[in-house]
Coordinates of C-alpha atoms in Angstrom, one line a residue:
M28 CA -11.5 -1.4 26.0
M29 CA -8.8 0.7 24.4
K30 CA -9.8 2.8 21.4
V31 CA -7.5 4.3 18.9
S32 CA -6.9 8.0 18.4
S33 CA -4.9 9.3 15.4
G34 CA -4.1 12.8 16.3
D35 CA -6.0 16.1 16.6
N36 CA -8.8 15.1 14.2
A37 CA -9.7 12.3 16.7
A38 CA -9.2 14.5 19.8
D39 CA -12.8 13.7 21.0
T40 CA -12.2 9.9 20.7
K41 CA -12.1 8.2 24.0
I42 CA -8.6 6.8 24.8
S43 CA -7.7 4.7 27.8
L44 CA -4.8 3.0 29.5
T45 CA -6.8 1.6 32.4
G46 CA -6.4 -1.9 31.1
S47 CA -2.9 -1.7 32.5
A48 CA -4.0 -0.8 36.0
P49 CA -2.3 -1.1 38.5
L50 CA 0.6 0.2 36.4
E51 CA 3.9 -1.2 37.4
A52 CA 6.4 -0.4 34.6
V53 CA 7.1 1.8 31.6
L54 CA 9.2 0.8 28.7
F55 CA 10.8 3.3 26.4
D56 CA 12.4 3.2 23.0
V57 CA 15.4 5.6 22.7
D58 CA 15.9 7.2 19.2
G59 CA 13.0 9.4 18.4
T60 CA 11.2 8.6 21.7
L61 CA 13.5 10.0 24.3
C62 CA 15.1 12.5 21.9
D63 CA 14.6 13.8 18.4
S64 CA 17.6 12.1 17.0
D65 CA 16.5 11.2 13.5
P66 CA 17.6 14.6 12.0
I67 CA 21.1 14.0 13.4
H68 CA 21.2 10.5 12.0
L69 CA 20.1 11.9 8.6
E70 CA 22.9 14.5 8.7
A71 CA 25.5 11.8 9.6
F72 CA 24.3 9.6 6.7
K73 CA 24.4 12.6 4.3
I74 CA 28.0 13.4 5.2
L75 CA 29.2 9.9 4.7
F76 CA 27.1 9.2 1.6
Q77 CA 28.7 12.2 0.0
E78 CA 32.1 10.7 0.5
I79 CA 31.1 7.4 -1.3
G80 CA 28.8 8.9 -4.0
Y81 CA 25.7 7.0 -2.7
N82 CA 22.5 7.5 -4.8
A83 CA 24.6 8.9 -7.7
G84 CA 25.6 11.8 -5.5
V85 CA 22.1 13.0 -4.9
P86 CA 21.6 13.7 -1.2
I87 CA 18.9 11.6 0.5
D88 CA 16.0 13.5 2.1
E89 CA 13.9 12.9 5.2
Q90 CA 11.3 10.9 3.3
Y91 CA 14.0 8.5 2.0
Y92 CA 15.4 8.2 5.5
I93 CA 12.0 7.3 7.0
E94 CA 11.2 4.8 4.3
H95 CA 14.5 2.9 4.4
F96 CA 16.4 3.6 7.6
A97 CA 14.2 4.7 10.5
G98 CA 13.8 2.2 13.4
K99 CA 16.0 -0.5 11.7
H100 CA 19.1 -2.0 13.3
N101 CA 22.6 -1.6 11.8
E102 CA 23.0 -5.2 10.7
E103 CA 19.9 -4.8 8.5
L104 CA 21.1 -1.5 7.2
A105 CA 24.6 -2.8 6.4
E106 CA 23.1 -5.5 4.2
F107 CA 20.7 -3.0 2.6
L108 CA 23.5 -0.5 1.7
F109 CA 26.1 -3.0 0.7
P110 CA 24.4 -6.3 -0.2
D111 CA 27.5 -7.6 -2.0
D112 CA 30.0 -6.5 0.6
I113 CA 28.6 -6.9 4.1
P114 CA 31.9 -6.2 5.9
R115 CA 32.1 -2.9 4.1
G116 CA 28.5 -2.2 5.2
V117 CA 29.3 -3.0 8.8
K118 CA 32.3 -0.6 8.7
F119 CA 30.2 2.1 7.1
M120 CA 27.6 1.9 9.8
E121 CA 30.3 2.0 12.5
D122 CA 31.7 5.2 10.9
K123 CA 28.2 6.6 10.6
E124 CA 27.5 6.1 14.3
T125 CA 30.8 7.8 15.2
M126 CA 29.7 10.7 13.1
F127 CA 26.3 10.7 14.8
R128 CA 27.8 10.9 18.3
K129 CA 30.1 13.8 17.2
L130 CA 27.1 15.7 15.8
A131 CA 24.9 14.8 18.8
E132 CA 27.2 16.3 21.3
E133 CA 25.8 19.7 20.5
K134 CA 22.4 18.9 18.9
L135 CA 20.8 16.1 21.0
K136 CA 17.7 17.4 22.9
A137 CA 15.0 15.6 24.9
I138 CA 11.4 15.4 23.5
D139 CA 9.3 18.1 25.1
G140 CA 7.7 17.0 28.4
L141 CA 10.1 14.0 28.9
Y142 CA 11.3 15.2 32.3
K143 CA 7.8 15.9 33.4
L144 CA 6.9 12.3 32.6
Q145 CA 10.1 11.1 34.2
K146 CA 9.0 12.8 37.5
W147 CA 5.5 11.3 37.2
I148 CA 7.1 7.8 36.8
E149 CA 9.6 8.3 39.7
D150 CA 6.9 9.7 42.0
R151 CA 4.9 6.5 41.6
G152 CA 7.9 4.2 42.0
L153 CA 7.3 2.6 38.6
K154 CA 9.9 0.3 37.1
R155 CA 11.5 1.4 33.8
V156 CA 13.7 0.1 31.1
A157 CA 15.0 1.3 27.7
V158 CA 14.5 -1.1 24.7
T159 CA 16.3 -0.1 21.6
N160 CA 17.6 -1.2 18.2
A161 CA 20.4 1.3 18.5
P162 CA 24.0 0.1 18.9
K163 CA 25.1 -0.1 22.6
T164 CA 27.6 2.8 22.3
N165 CA 24.9 5.0 20.9
A166 CA 22.2 4.0 23.3
E167 CA 24.4 4.6 26.3
F168 CA 25.6 7.9 24.9
M169 CA 22.1 9.2 24.3
I170 CA 20.8 8.1 27.7
S171 CA 23.8 9.6 29.4
R172 CA 23.6 12.8 27.4
L173 CA 19.9 13.2 28.4
G174 CA 20.8 12.7 32.1
L175 CA 18.8 9.5 32.3
S176 CA 21.5 6.9 33.2
D177 CA 20.2 6.6 36.8
F178 CA 16.6 6.6 35.7
F179 CA 16.6 3.4 33.7
E180 CA 17.0 0.0 35.5
G181 CA 18.5 -1.5 32.4
V182 CA 18.9 -1.2 28.6
I183 CA 17.7 -4.0 26.3
L184 CA 19.7 -4.0 23.0
G185 CA 18.2 -5.4 19.8
E186 CA 21.7 -6.4 18.8
E187 CA 22.0 -8.7 21.9
C188 CA 18.7 -10.4 21.2
E189 CA 18.2 -13.3 18.8
H190 CA 15.6 -11.0 17.0
A191 CA 15.5 -7.2 17.1
K192 CA 12.4 -5.1 16.6
P193 CA 9.9 -5.5 15.0
H194 CA 10.0 -8.9 16.7
P195 CA 8.6 -8.7 20.2
E196 CA 11.6 -10.4 21.8
P197 CA 13.4 -7.1 23.0
Y198 CA 10.2 -5.9 24.8
L199 CA 9.6 -9.4 26.3
K200 CA 13.2 -9.3 27.6
G201 CA 12.5 -5.9 29.1
L202 CA 9.6 -7.4 31.1
E203 CA 11.8 -10.3 32.2
L204 CA 14.4 -7.8 33.5
L205 CA 11.9 -5.8 35.4
K206 CA 10.0 -8.9 36.6
V207 CA 6.7 -7.4 35.5
S208 CA 3.8 -8.9 33.5
K209 CA 2.6 -7.4 30.2
E210 CA -0.8 -6.7 31.8
H211 CA 0.8 -4.0 34.0
A212 CA 3.2 -2.2 31.6
I213 CA 3.0 0.4 28.8
I214 CA 5.4 1.3 26.1
F215 CA 6.4 4.6 24.4
E216 CA 7.7 4.3 20.8
D217 CA 8.1 6.4 17.6
S218 CA 8.7 3.9 14.8
V219 CA 6.5 1.4 12.9
S220 CA 8.9 -1.4 13.8
G221 CA 9.0 -0.4 17.4
I222 CA 5.2 -0.1 17.7
K223 CA 4.8 -3.5 16.0
A224 CA 7.2 -5.0 18.5
G225 CA 5.3 -3.6 21.5
V226 CA 1.9 -4.6 20.2
A227 CA 3.2 -8.1 19.4
A228 CA 4.5 -8.3 23.0
G229 CA 1.0 -7.7 24.2
M230 CA 1.3 -4.2 25.7
P231 CA -0.4 -0.9 25.0
V232 CA 1.9 1.3 22.9
I233 CA 1.7 5.1 22.9
G234 CA 3.2 6.3 19.6
L235 CA 5.1 9.6 19.2
T236 CA 4.8 11.4 16.0
T237 CA 8.3 12.8 16.3
R238 CA 9.2 12.3 12.7
N239 CA 7.1 9.5 11.3
P240 CA 3.7 10.4 9.7
E241 CA 0.6 9.6 11.7
H242 CA -1.0 7.5 8.9
I243 CA 2.2 5.4 8.7
L244 CA 2.4 4.8 12.5
M245 CA -1.3 4.0 12.7
Q246 CA -0.8 1.0 10.5
A247 CA 1.2 -0.6 13.4
K248 CA -1.9 -0.2 15.7
P249 CA -0.7 1.9 18.6
T250 CA -3.2 2.5 21.4
F251 CA -3.0 6.2 20.5
L252 CA -0.6 8.8 19.2
I253 CA 0.9 11.9 20.8
K254 CA 3.1 14.7 19.5
T255 CA 5.2 15.2 22.6
Y256 CA 5.0 14.2 26.3
D257 CA 3.2 17.5 26.9
D258 CA 0.2 16.3 24.9
P259 CA -3.0 16.7 26.8
K260 CA -4.2 13.3 25.5
L261 CA -1.4 11.6 27.4
W262 CA -2.0 13.3 30.7
A263 CA -5.8 12.7 30.5
A264 CA -5.1 9.0 30.0
L265 CA -2.4 8.9 32.8
E266 CA -4.8 10.7 35.2
E267 CA -7.5 8.1 34.5
L268 CA -5.0 5.3 34.9
D269 CA -3.9 6.8 38.3
K270 CA -7.5 6.8 39.5
K271 CA -7.9 3.2 38.4
S272 CA -4.6 2.1 40.0
T273 CA -5.5 3.4 43.5

C-alpha cells in the first residue's frame, strides 16, 4: 500500500511505488516538471501586464501567479483575464507565449537530476510520454531545448483533448498512445491540476515542489513529494520498484 510523504518532516515515512511493478511506462508533465519554467512565465506576464496596466499597474508576484495561473491552460487563462473580450484574451496569451519563448532561450534549465532519471528510464527500456497543458509550440520548444525530443515517444496536449487537466483525459490518452495499463505506469507532476489529473487517471503521482508549496500539492493527494530528481526518497522508491519488477 502506498503511503504519503510530505517532505523532510515525513522523511521516515515509508513510501512505495511497488504497486506499479513491473513498471512499463513513465509519464511526465512539462512546465515545472522537466524544467523550472514558472519564473520565466511570470516574467513574461509581468512584461505584458505592464503594457496594458493590469492590476492597476501593480506588478503581480509569485503567489498571485501560483494561485491564478500555474498549471492552467491558455483558453482558461484568456477567459480569466478578459472575460468580456475572449478574442483579446486569446491574442494576449499568444503574445505572452511568444515572450516566454524569447526569454526561455537563455533561461530554461532542466530540473536537477532529470538526466540521471532519463538514463534510468532508458536503461530499463521503459516507455515515456509528455502530457501537458502547455500550447503545442511551447511544449515542443521546451522539450527540444532540454534535448529530450528523441526521449519522448509522443506529446499529449491538453488543448487537443476534449478536457485538459485537471481532467484525467490527457493522462488516459498518454496510456493509450503507449499501449500501457495504468497499473504499470507512474507520473511526475508539479501542479495541483496535474496531480489531480494523474490521480483521477488511477496512477501513482510523484509531485515536485518546484514552485508550488507542499501543503497545496498535498491536497491533490500525490503518492509522495520530491524537491528534485536527485531526492533520495525518489531513488529509494525506484530501487525498491526495481527489485519488485525483476
